[in-house]
Amino acid sequence: MSIVTVQLGQCGNQIGHEVFNAICGDVRGTHGLCSKKENESYRDACIERFFREEESEVPVARAVLVDMEPKVISQTLSIAARSGYWKYGDRSHFCQKQGSGNNWANGYSVHGPRHKEVIMDLIQKEAEKCDRLGGFFTLMSMAGGTGSGLGAFVTQCLRDAFPTSFILNHVIWPYGTGEVIVQNYNSVLTLSHLYQSSDALLVHENDVIHKICAQLMNIKQISFRDVNQVIAHQLGSVFQPTYTAESGSCYSRNPLGDLMETLVPHPEFKMLGLRNIPQMPENSLAYSTFSWPGLIKHLRQMLIANAKMEEGIDWQVRPPRLGSSIPSSHSTNKPPRFNTSIANLVILRGKDTHSVDLGSFRDPSLYTSWLNPGDAFNVWKTPRAFNKYEKSASLVSNSQFLLKPLDSVVGKAWNMFASKAYIHQYTKFGIEEEDFLDSFTALEQVISSYTIL
Amino acid sequence: LSFSPRFAVGQCGNQVGCRFWDLALREHAAVNKKGIYDEALSSFFRNIDTRSGDDGPGVYKGKICSLKARALLIDMEEGVVNEILQGPLRDVFDSKQLITDVSGSGNNWAVGHKLYGYQYREDIVEKLRKIAEHCDCLQCFFIIHSMGGGTGSGLGTFVLNLLEDEFPEVYRFVTSVYPSGEDDVITSPYNSVLAMKELNEHADCVLPIENESLFDIVNKIHQMINSGRLGSTVKQNSLVTSSAGSAKTGQEKPFDAMNNIVANLLLNLTSSARFEGSLNMDLNEISMNLVPFPRLHYLVSSLTPLYTLADVNVPSRRLDQMFSDAFSRDHQLIQADPKHSLYLACALLVRGNVQVSDLRRNIERLKPSLHFVSWNQEGWKTGLCSIPPVGHSHSLLALANNTCVKPTFIELKDKFMKLYRKKAHLHHYLHIDGMEQSCFSEAVSSLSDLIEEYNELDATEGGPRTDPPRLKIAV
């Protein structure tokens, strides 16, 4: 089954390019640490998923590029083609000339309807080139105008046009100390709308990735390219082929479906966080060794203590004691810094994955009580190493990971809304105060639901 | 690939405009080695194939044949425009892009706005439409003018009105040179206040400039160079005041250095829209992020560095100095001190080899010493453009929506009232068709309201801050 990727806005397009790069680089590499046959299976599964092969050409990414100004797409297309290993389709992009001005309303209410036909046509064509469509993966940021506003609109159109397909939105959470002044407004509007049409939101926070670049990757002058490459690595670690419990002896054919099934049991809870270990500069890899018990121990503690990376983990945080007669709606029996999960997915890649003990992740005290613990946790594995890491583990978690950032963004947006600042910029394009209120209400609901887990 | 036509009105506007086009060509020449008409160039210039003499949108791809500025030059006396047309830039403008007259506006806003406005309205509209036809996509208009005179101030604001009528969707950026303390035009307060009303009502963004500030910067540079305090040599073409390397030859005129600063401001403002970068900042984004309430659209600008030393090695300390300087009083282009007033919003547009971590480090460092409104504590808009200006490895343009503009407006109002109370020189204005006393009272009233809005902000933001209560959801 194939996934169609939709890259929206500057951020979406810059990240998308790095993702295809990372995936292609991984597949080409000879550090699979597995048999030739395994490597070939892996490669075939990956190519089917993300690329289409045209005669006598390099693999073509199954992607549609959308932006309201031309510079980024033009750059993205040419850099991809220059790599010589993969490229984007010649006619898979759509751009305009004037941008969205960081205005969600402009992206959603003006550009969306105006260009709906052309954009959906491009996506439809790409979807038709898939033997079997596994769903849509959209890449966007929340802070700007195109990725956020047009992205929300396109997601809605996707849902209408493909009612039974899976839609996963990858969303970039902007730096807390602004990139865009109205980023909190744009974020609130985006999240509330996506929640209605999307199946799940997979989030990366710029602040977190920035820290990983600084502290783990030892990069001195961190650029957006560095940030995007870490994100691409993490996404690759989730979406490269794996074996699931159901897939038996072949690579799983339906990654998006599997993801939704395991992680999103209830439509109220769609916020997914991602952790990946180990992360280090490439030239340190040769000198490092890891053990699975060590990696799993760290990953679990990162989960329950809501640590953003494998350094600075708070080891004091412990799961609550079970067996109490107090029902779970009372959060008093839960330690305040403890991160409660709804569902978790661990993905293991590399040597000796068959022998890894994941009992600690099956501990019912990690999870909210209304799901069967057996259903709440899943594992995907492959012996094929990813991106030169002899062993790597990823965690995709539907938990309270994003509660604090969400609450913070809503709080700041509300604060600004109370003074009515910038509202005229949105009403100019048809987004009224009521629309804002609806969005705030929707998100307070989500915050409330995650809080009382 | 969106177009930004420029309208230079009046003597000041045209002199600045001339420096702008010259330095724009210099900038693109430095980047565009192959002489191909690229998207960056097309935002400011059309490429005409002179052999076919066509009047159309121009040749898009391929070699540069003949570049024509997307501009309209307007002046009610011919001296300045004629000089431009005889100078090295004569081929950059074609005769259809000019509107001139002979007698000037006599430093009288009413003559510029009401008399010439009425007279040249159709001509201006027709030429505007022509320019617009040549643009695939109009992003915004730039008007460059001074406030104190007659043509730039009066006719300039008339054009502003026209732009709003004819192209309501296109953003209007205005670069306005405000009269200096020792201005020799007696009626400049009248002209400025009358023009202010138009700016209040019809401009999307105004970048006020004060000659005193430009003058101070020019002096500062002269002192630095002549004092020999600089260890290494200064790169001539890096001076924010210099025309080195541009088409202009011969003697530098007295205002050239000052006008180059404004020209550089405009180049930096549009750099991210023309050149690539990891975080683009378009002009419509500037308006979106920096204007929280429609009338509060006056942005204080600062440019750093003012020069580069020839030694290329730039330690990050010097990079950080660039950020610090952007907030210092003597780098602002009006007489204002944003650091000690209230910020509503701030934009930083960085060019050159600067990455997001440098930006973040400096914002973190400088934030504690700046006062932001309570509802916009993290009110930063940032942009990263990969191409630095000529002669520099990096540069920074800061735009602040800050209550420090208030003193400039208060002073303007005071000067106005001094004349108005005595009814001095009023008759020169009132005898123009369409001018009435009410024009004056409305204008000063508009200015007073604006000052009052700034006062309120200053007042309310001083007190203790309470966050508004959040929505409560029934569980």
PDB file of C-alpha atoms in Angstrom, chain B residues 183-411:
ATOM      1  CA  ASP B 183      13.527  72.570   8.812  1.00  0.00           C
ATOM      2  CA  ASP B 184      13.637  75.654   6.626  1.00  0.00           C
ATOM      3  CA  VAL B 185      10.187  75.181   5.172  1.00  0.00           C
ATOM      4  CA  ILE B 186       7.921  77.263   7.371  1.00  0.00           C
ATOM      5  CA  THR B 187       4.740  75.480   6.394  1.00  0.00           C
ATOM      6  CA  SER B 188       6.118  71.977   6.873  1.00  0.00           C
ATOM      7  CA  PRO B 189       4.016  71.385  10.002  1.00  0.00           C
ATOM      8  CA  TYR B 190       0.845  72.055   8.018  1.00  0.00           C
ATOM      9  CA  ASN B 191       1.933  69.847   5.176  1.00  0.00           C
ATOM     10  CA  SER B 192       2.983  67.061   7.484  1.00  0.00           C
ATOM     11  CA  VAL B 193      -0.174  67.007   9.570  1.00  0.00           C
ATOM     12  CA  LEU B 194      -2.400  67.161   6.508  1.00  0.00           C
ATOM     13  CA  ALA B 195      -0.440  64.269   5.064  1.00  0.00           C
ATOM     14  CA  MET B 196      -0.591  62.345   8.357  1.00  0.00           C
ATOM     15  CA  LYS B 197      -4.356  62.140   8.150  1.00  0.00           C
ATOM     16  CA  GLU B 198      -4.028  60.465   4.778  1.00  0.00           C
ATOM     17  CA  LEU B 199      -1.403  58.080   6.093  1.00  0.00           C
ATOM     18  CA  ASN B 200      -3.599  57.241   9.060  1.00  0.00           C
ATOM     19  CA  GLU B 201      -6.505  56.358   6.873  1.00  0.00           C
ATOM     20  CA  HIS B 202      -5.047  54.908   3.710  1.00  0.00           C
ATOM     21  CA  ALA B 203      -1.644  53.382   4.343  1.00  0.00           C
ATOM     22  CA  ASP B 204      -1.166  49.791   5.507  1.00  0.00           C
ATOM     23  CA  CYS B 205       2.309  50.431   6.860  1.00  0.00           C
ATOM     24  CA  VAL B 206       4.328  53.596   7.294  1.00  0.00           C
ATOM     25  CA  LEU B 207       8.073  53.721   7.850  1.00  0.00           C
ATOM     26  CA  PRO B 208       8.789  57.162   9.239  1.00  0.00           C
ATOM     27  CA  ILE B 209      12.266  58.535   8.685  1.00  0.00           C
ATOM     28  CA  GLU B 210      13.776  61.641  10.225  1.00  0.00           C
ATOM     29  CA  ASN B 211      16.583  63.525   8.534  1.00  0.00           C
ATOM     30  CA  GLU B 212      18.243  64.211  11.874  1.00  0.00           C
ATOM     31  CA  SER B 213      18.712  60.496  12.431  1.00  0.00           C
ATOM     32  CA  LEU B 214      20.094  59.952   8.969  1.00  0.00           C
ATOM     33  CA  PHE B 215      22.416  62.892   9.479  1.00  0.00           C
ATOM     34  CA  ASP B 216      23.636  61.521  12.810  1.00  0.00           C
ATOM     35  CA  ILE B 217      24.379  58.172  11.223  1.00  0.00           C
ATOM     36  CA  VAL B 218      26.294  59.794   8.382  1.00  0.00           C
ATOM     37  CA  ASN B 219      28.339  61.777  10.891  1.00  0.00           C
ATOM     38  CA  LYS B 220      28.993  58.780  13.018  1.00  0.00           C
ATOM     39  CA  ILE B 221      30.408  56.946  10.053  1.00  0.00           C
ATOM     40  CA  HIS B 222      32.574  59.885   9.027  1.00  0.00           C
ATOM     41  CA  GLN B 223      33.956  60.102  12.508  1.00  0.00           C
ATOM     42  CA  MET B 224      34.702  56.426  12.661  1.00  0.00           C
ATOM     43  CA  ILE B 225      36.543  56.492   9.374  1.00  0.00           C
ATOM     44  CA  ASN B 226      38.453  59.670  10.000  1.00  0.00           C
ATOM     45  CA  SER B 227      39.392  59.005  13.579  1.00  0.00           C
ATOM     46  CA  GLY B 228      41.561  56.090  12.594  1.00  0.00           C
ATOM     47  CA  ARG B 229      40.094  54.179  15.467  1.00  0.00           C
ATOM     48  CA  LEU B 230      39.155  51.339  13.221  1.00  0.00           C
ATOM     49  CA  GLY B 231      41.907  48.790  13.178  1.00  0.00           C
ATOM     50  CA  SER B 232      41.441  47.432   9.706  1.00  0.00           C
ATOM     51  CA  THR B 233      40.168  49.215   6.678  1.00  0.00           C
ATOM     52  CA  VAL B 234      36.506  49.664   6.117  1.00  0.00           C
ATOM     53  CA  LYS B 235      35.055  48.101   2.988  1.00  0.00           C
ATOM     54  CA  GLN B 236      33.849  51.086   1.004  1.00  0.00           C
ATOM     55  CA  ASN B 237      30.906  49.402  -0.595  1.00  0.00           C
ATOM     56  CA  SER B 238      29.688  48.126   2.751  1.00  0.00           C
ATOM     57  CA  LEU B 239      28.940  51.547   4.125  1.00  0.00           C
ATOM     58  CA  VAL B 240      25.216  51.940   4.489  1.00  0.00           C
ATOM     59  CA  THR B 241      25.741  55.446   3.182  1.00  0.00           C
ATOM     60  CA  SER B 242      27.856  54.609   0.184  1.00  0.00           C
ATOM     61  CA  SER B 243      27.178  54.497  -3.510  1.00  0.00           C
ATOM     62  CA  ALA B 244      30.452  52.679  -4.206  1.00  0.00           C
ATOM     63  CA  GLY B 245      30.117  50.097  -6.910  1.00  0.00           C
ATOM     64  CA  SER B 246      26.854  51.476  -8.177  1.00  0.00           C
ATOM     65  CA  ALA B 247      26.229  53.222 -11.473  1.00  0.00           C
ATOM     66  CA  LYS B 248      26.601  56.619  -9.942  1.00  0.00           C
ATOM     67  CA  THR B 249      29.836  58.313 -10.723  1.00  0.00           C
ATOM     68  CA  GLY B 250      31.081  61.758 -10.026  1.00  0.00           C
ATOM     69  CA  GLN B 251      30.518  63.873  -7.003  1.00  0.00           C
ATOM     70  CA  GLU B 252      28.388  62.682  -4.196  1.00  0.00           C
ATOM     71  CA  LYS B 253      25.687  65.159  -3.431  1.00  0.00           C
ATOM     72  CA  PRO B 254      25.063  66.227   0.156  1.00  0.00           C
ATOM     73  CA  PHE B 255      21.919  64.165   0.549  1.00  0.00           C
ATOM     74  CA  ASP B 256      23.255  61.107  -1.244  1.00  0.00           C
ATOM     75  CA  ALA B 257      24.706  59.505   1.835  1.00  0.00           C
ATOM     76  CA  MET B 258      21.488  59.972   3.769  1.00  0.00           C
ATOM     77  CA  ASN B 259      19.365  58.778   0.884  1.00  0.00           C
ATOM     78  CA  ASN B 260      21.486  55.680   0.520  1.00  0.00           C
ATOM     79  CA  ILE B 261      20.507  54.708   4.032  1.00  0.00           C
ATOM     80  CA  VAL B 262      16.832  54.824   3.129  1.00  0.00           C
ATOM     81  CA  ALA B 263      17.527  52.985  -0.101  1.00  0.00           C
ATOM     82  CA  ASN B 264      19.261  50.255   1.877  1.00  0.00           C
ATOM     83  CA  LEU B 265      16.298  50.083   4.215  1.00  0.00           C
ATOM     84  CA  LEU B 266      14.019  49.336   1.293  1.00  0.00           C
ATOM     85  CA  LEU B 267      16.393  46.798  -0.182  1.00  0.00           C
ATOM     86  CA  ASN B 268      16.602  44.925   3.088  1.00  0.00           C
ATOM     87  CA  LEU B 269      12.862  45.102   3.598  1.00  0.00           C
ATOM     88  CA  THR B 270      12.250  43.325   0.323  1.00  0.00           C
ATOM     89  CA  SER B 271      15.252  40.978   0.388  1.00  0.00           C
ATOM     90  CA  SER B 272      13.385  37.958   1.703  1.00  0.00           C
ATOM     91  CA  ALA B 273      10.706  38.355  -0.915  1.00  0.00           C
ATOM     92  CA  ARG B 274      13.350  38.380  -3.661  1.00  0.00           C
ATOM     93  CA  PHE B 275      16.011  35.957  -2.481  1.00  0.00           C
ATOM     94  CA  GLU B 276      15.794  32.515  -0.933  1.00  0.00           C
ATOM     95  CA  GLY B 277      16.222  31.716   2.725  1.00  0.00           C
ATOM     96  CA  SER B 278      15.303  29.151   5.379  1.00  0.00           C
ATOM     97  CA  LEU B 279      12.526  31.311   6.804  1.00  0.00           C
ATOM     98  CA  ASN B 280      11.012  33.650   4.273  1.00  0.00           C
ATOM     99  CA  MET B 281       9.381  36.928   5.252  1.00  0.00           C
ATOM    100  CA  ASP B 282       7.144  38.485   2.657  1.00  0.00           C
ATOM    101  CA  LEU B 283       5.840  42.020   2.750  1.00  0.00           C
ATOM    102  CA  ASN B 284       2.300  40.967   3.482  1.00  0.00           C
ATOM    103  CA  GLU B 285       3.659  39.075   6.489  1.00  0.00           C
ATOM    104  CA  ILE B 286       5.222  42.256   7.789  1.00  0.00           C
ATOM    105  CA  SER B 287       1.903  44.023   7.662  1.00  0.00           C
ATOM    106  CA  MET B 288       0.096  41.037   9.203  1.00  0.00           C
ATOM    107  CA  ASN B 289       2.425  40.626  12.151  1.00  0.00           C
ATOM    108  CA  LEU B 290       3.312  44.201  12.950  1.00  0.00           C
ATOM    109  CA  VAL B 291      -0.095  45.871  12.793  1.00  0.00           C
ATOM    110  CA  PRO B 292      -2.267  44.635  15.676  1.00  0.00           C
ATOM    111  CA  PHE B 293      -4.764  47.462  15.302  1.00  0.00           C
ATOM    112  CA  PRO B 294      -5.453  49.161  11.988  1.00  0.00           C
ATOM    113  CA  ARG B 295      -4.342  52.670  12.831  1.00  0.00           C
ATOM    114  CA  LEU B 296      -1.236  51.725  14.741  1.00  0.00           C
ATOM    115  CA  HIS B 297       0.790  51.033  11.646  1.00  0.00           C
ATOM    116  CA  TYR B 298       3.868  53.207  12.142  1.00  0.00           C
ATOM    117  CA  LEU B 299       7.048  51.170  12.267  1.00  0.00           C
ATOM    118  CA  VAL B 300      10.384  52.362  13.600  1.00  0.00           C
ATOM    119  CA  SER B 301      13.236  50.897  11.601  1.00  0.00           C
ATOM    120  CA  SER B 302      16.898  50.329  12.281  1.00  0.00           C
ATOM    121  CA  LEU B 303      19.688  48.968  10.102  1.00  0.00           C
ATOM    122  CA  THR B 304      22.838  47.253  11.258  1.00  0.00           C
ATOM    123  CA  PRO B 305      25.707  47.056  10.710  1.00  0.00           C
ATOM    124  CA  LEU B 306      26.465  50.466   9.306  1.00  0.00           C
ATOM    125  CA  TYR B 307      29.705  49.261   7.768  1.00  0.00           C
ATOM    126  CA  THR B 308      31.864  46.176   7.578  1.00  0.00           C
ATOM    127  CA  LEU B 309      35.531  45.928   8.272  1.00  0.00           C
ATOM    128  CA  ALA B 310      37.597  44.281   5.626  1.00  0.00           C
ATOM    129  CA  ASP B 311      38.592  41.357   7.754  1.00  0.00           C
ATOM    130  CA  VAL B 312      36.175  38.638   6.911  1.00  0.00           C
ATOM    131  CA  ASN B 313      36.408  36.608  10.058  1.00  0.00           C
ATOM    132  CA  VAL B 314      33.317  37.334  12.036  1.00  0.00           C
ATOM    133  CA  PRO B 315      33.265  35.897  15.528  1.00  0.00           C
ATOM    134  CA  SER B 316      29.824  35.333  16.931  1.00  0.00           C
ATOM    135  CA  ARG B 317      30.446  38.151  19.384  1.00  0.00           C
ATOM    136  CA  ARG B 318      30.347  40.590  16.498  1.00  0.00           C
ATOM    137  CA  LEU B 319      27.197  38.942  15.232  1.00  0.00           C
ATOM    138  CA  ASP B 320      25.616  39.461  18.632  1.00  0.00           C
ATOM    139  CA  GLN B 321      26.780  43.075  18.572  1.00  0.00           C
ATOM    140  CA  MET B 322      24.750  43.522  15.416  1.00  0.00           C
ATOM    141  CA  PHE B 323      21.637  42.474  17.279  1.00  0.00           C
ATOM    142  CA  SER B 324      22.384  44.736  20.213  1.00  0.00           C
ATOM    143  CA  ASP B 325      22.969  47.681  17.922  1.00  0.00           C
ATOM    144  CA  ALA B 326      19.613  47.185  16.246  1.00  0.00           C
ATOM    145  CA  PHE B 327      17.971  48.231  19.490  1.00  0.00           C
ATOM    146  CA  SER B 328      20.237  51.117  20.293  1.00  0.00           C
ATOM    147  CA  ARG B 329      19.051  54.662  19.951  1.00  0.00           C
ATOM    148  CA  ASP B 330      21.609  55.743  17.420  1.00  0.00           C
ATOM    149  CA  HIS B 331      20.738  53.103  14.866  1.00  0.00           C
ATOM    150  CA  GLN B 332      17.084  54.054  14.626  1.00  0.00           C
ATOM    151  CA  LEU B 333      16.007  55.997  11.567  1.00  0.00           C
ATOM    152  CA  ILE B 334      13.850  58.331  13.597  1.00  0.00           C
ATOM    153  CA  GLN B 335      14.715  60.179  16.786  1.00  0.00           C
ATOM    154  CA  ALA B 336      13.311  57.576  19.112  1.00  0.00           C
ATOM    155  CA  ASP B 337      14.397  55.138  21.747  1.00  0.00           C
ATOM    156  CA  PRO B 338      12.363  51.953  21.431  1.00  0.00           C
ATOM    157  CA  LYS B 339      14.221  50.291  24.267  1.00  0.00           C
ATOM    158  CA  HIS B 340      12.642  52.594  26.802  1.00  0.00           C
ATOM    159  CA  SER B 341       9.159  52.567  25.388  1.00  0.00           C
ATOM    160  CA  LEU B 342       6.533  49.912  24.865  1.00  0.00           C
ATOM    161  CA  TYR B 343       6.726  47.329  22.109  1.00  0.00           C
ATOM    162  CA  LEU B 344       3.553  46.126  20.473  1.00  0.00           C
ATOM    163  CA  ALA B 345       5.470  43.945  18.057  1.00  0.00           C
ATOM    164  CA  CYS B 346       8.932  43.569  16.612  1.00  0.00           C
ATOM    165  CA  ALA B 347      10.301  42.047  13.412  1.00  0.00           C
ATOM    166  CA  LEU B 348      13.861  40.980  12.743  1.00  0.00           C
ATOM    167  CA  LEU B 349      14.899  40.310   9.184  1.00  0.00           C
ATOM    168  CA  VAL B 350      18.367  38.845   9.027  1.00  0.00           C
ATOM    169  CA  ARG B 351      20.398  38.463   5.875  1.00  0.00           C
ATOM    170  CA  GLY B 352      23.458  36.379   5.211  1.00  0.00           C
ATOM    171  CA  ASN B 353      25.131  33.603   7.087  1.00  0.00           C
ATOM    172  CA  VAL B 354      23.002  33.685  10.194  1.00  0.00           C
ATOM    173  CA  GLN B 355      21.098  30.655  11.400  1.00  0.00           C
ATOM    174  CA  VAL B 356      18.053  30.138  13.541  1.00  0.00           C
ATOM    175  CA  SER B 357      20.161  29.398  16.627  1.00  0.00           C
ATOM    176  CA  ASP B 358      21.917  32.787  16.349  1.00  0.00           C
ATOM    177  CA  LEU B 359      18.546  34.445  16.092  1.00  0.00           C
ATOM    178  CA  ARG B 360      17.147  32.619  19.107  1.00  0.00           C
ATOM    179  CA  ARG B 361      20.211  33.204  21.225  1.00  0.00           C
ATOM    180  CA  ASN B 362      19.988  36.931  20.646  1.00  0.00           C
ATOM    181  CA  ILE B 363      16.262  37.167  21.191  1.00  0.00           C
ATOM    182  CA  GLU B 364      16.697  35.371  24.518  1.00  0.00           C
ATOM    183  CA  ARG B 365      19.514  37.708  25.434  1.00  0.00           C
ATOM    184  CA  LEU B 366      17.762  40.951  24.531  1.00  0.00           C
ATOM    185  CA  LYS B 367      14.204  40.131  25.559  1.00  0.00           C
ATOM    186  CA  PRO B 368      14.596  40.866  29.285  1.00  0.00           C
ATOM    187  CA  SER B 369      15.603  44.453  28.622  1.00  0.00           C
ATOM    188  CA  LEU B 370      12.632  45.204  26.356  1.00  0.00           C
ATOM    189  CA  HIS B 371       9.048  45.988  27.381  1.00  0.00           C
ATOM    190  CA  PHE B 372       6.369  44.206  25.409  1.00  0.00           C
ATOM    191  CA  VAL B 373       2.610  44.588  25.825  1.00  0.00           C
ATOM    192  CA  SER B 374       1.081  41.981  28.076  1.00  0.00           C
ATOM    193  CA  TRP B 375      -0.850  40.333  25.277  1.00  0.00           C
ATOM    194  CA  ASN B 376       2.187  39.942  23.082  1.00  0.00           C
ATOM    195  CA  GLN B 377       5.005  38.927  25.368  1.00  0.00           C
ATOM    196  CA  GLU B 378       6.648  36.823  22.707  1.00  0.00           C
ATOM    197  CA  GLY B 379       5.836  39.218  19.942  1.00  0.00           C
ATOM    198  CA  TRP B 380       8.695  38.510  17.560  1.00  0.00           C
ATOM    199  CA  LYS B 381       8.436  38.005  13.831  1.00  0.00           C
ATOM    200  CA  THR B 382      11.612  36.656  12.293  1.00  0.00           C
ATOM    201  CA  GLY B 383      12.978  36.074   8.835  1.00  0.00           C
ATOM    202  CA  LEU B 384      16.169  34.527   7.507  1.00  0.00           C
ATOM    203  CA  CYS B 385      17.354  35.431   4.023  1.00  0.00           C
ATOM    204  CA  SER B 386      20.449  33.685   2.740  1.00  0.00           C
ATOM    205  CA  ILE B 387      21.786  36.481   0.548  1.00  0.00           C
ATOM    206  CA  PRO B 388      23.567  39.282   2.422  1.00  0.00           C
ATOM    207  CA  PRO B 389      23.710  42.871   1.177  1.00  0.00           C
ATOM    208  CA  VAL B 390      26.660  43.968  -0.943  1.00  0.00           C
ATOM    209  CA  GLY B 391      29.845  44.236   1.087  1.00  0.00           C
ATOM    210  CA  HIS B 392      28.494  42.445   4.124  1.00  0.00           C
ATOM    211  CA  SER B 393      28.464  38.871   5.331  1.00  0.00           C
ATOM    212  CA  HIS B 394      25.294  39.496   7.270  1.00  0.00           C
ATOM    213  CA  SER B 395      22.911  42.278   8.200  1.00  0.00           C
ATOM    214  CA  LEU B 396      19.848  42.953  10.255  1.00  0.00           C
ATOM    215  CA  LEU B 397      16.783  45.081   9.721  1.00  0.00           C
ATOM    216  CA  ALA B 398      14.635  45.613  12.770  1.00  0.00           C
ATOM    217  CA  LEU B 399      11.105  46.974  12.527  1.00  0.00           C
ATOM    218  CA  ALA B 400       9.358  47.950  15.701  1.00  0.00           C
ATOM    219  CA  ASN B 401       5.781  48.860  16.374  1.00  0.00           C
ATOM    220  CA  ASN B 402       6.602  50.834  19.470  1.00  0.00           C
ATOM    221  CA  THR B 403       5.112  53.752  21.362  1.00  0.00           C
ATOM    222  CA  CYS B 404       8.401  55.611  20.922  1.00  0.00           C
ATOM    223  CA  VAL B 405       6.927  57.183  17.787  1.00  0.00           C
ATOM    224  CA  LYS B 406       4.683  59.220  20.020  1.00  0.00           C
ATOM    225  CA  PRO B 407       7.112  62.089  20.696  1.00  0.00           C
ATOM    226  CA  THR B 408       7.602  62.622  16.966  1.00  0.00           C
ATOM    227  CA  PHE B 409       3.868  62.970  16.494  1.00  0.00           C
ATOM    228  CA  ILE B 410       3.419  65.157  19.550  1.00  0.00           C
ATOM    229  CA  GLU B 411       6.135  67.493  18.347  1.00  0.00           C
TER     230      GLU B 411
END
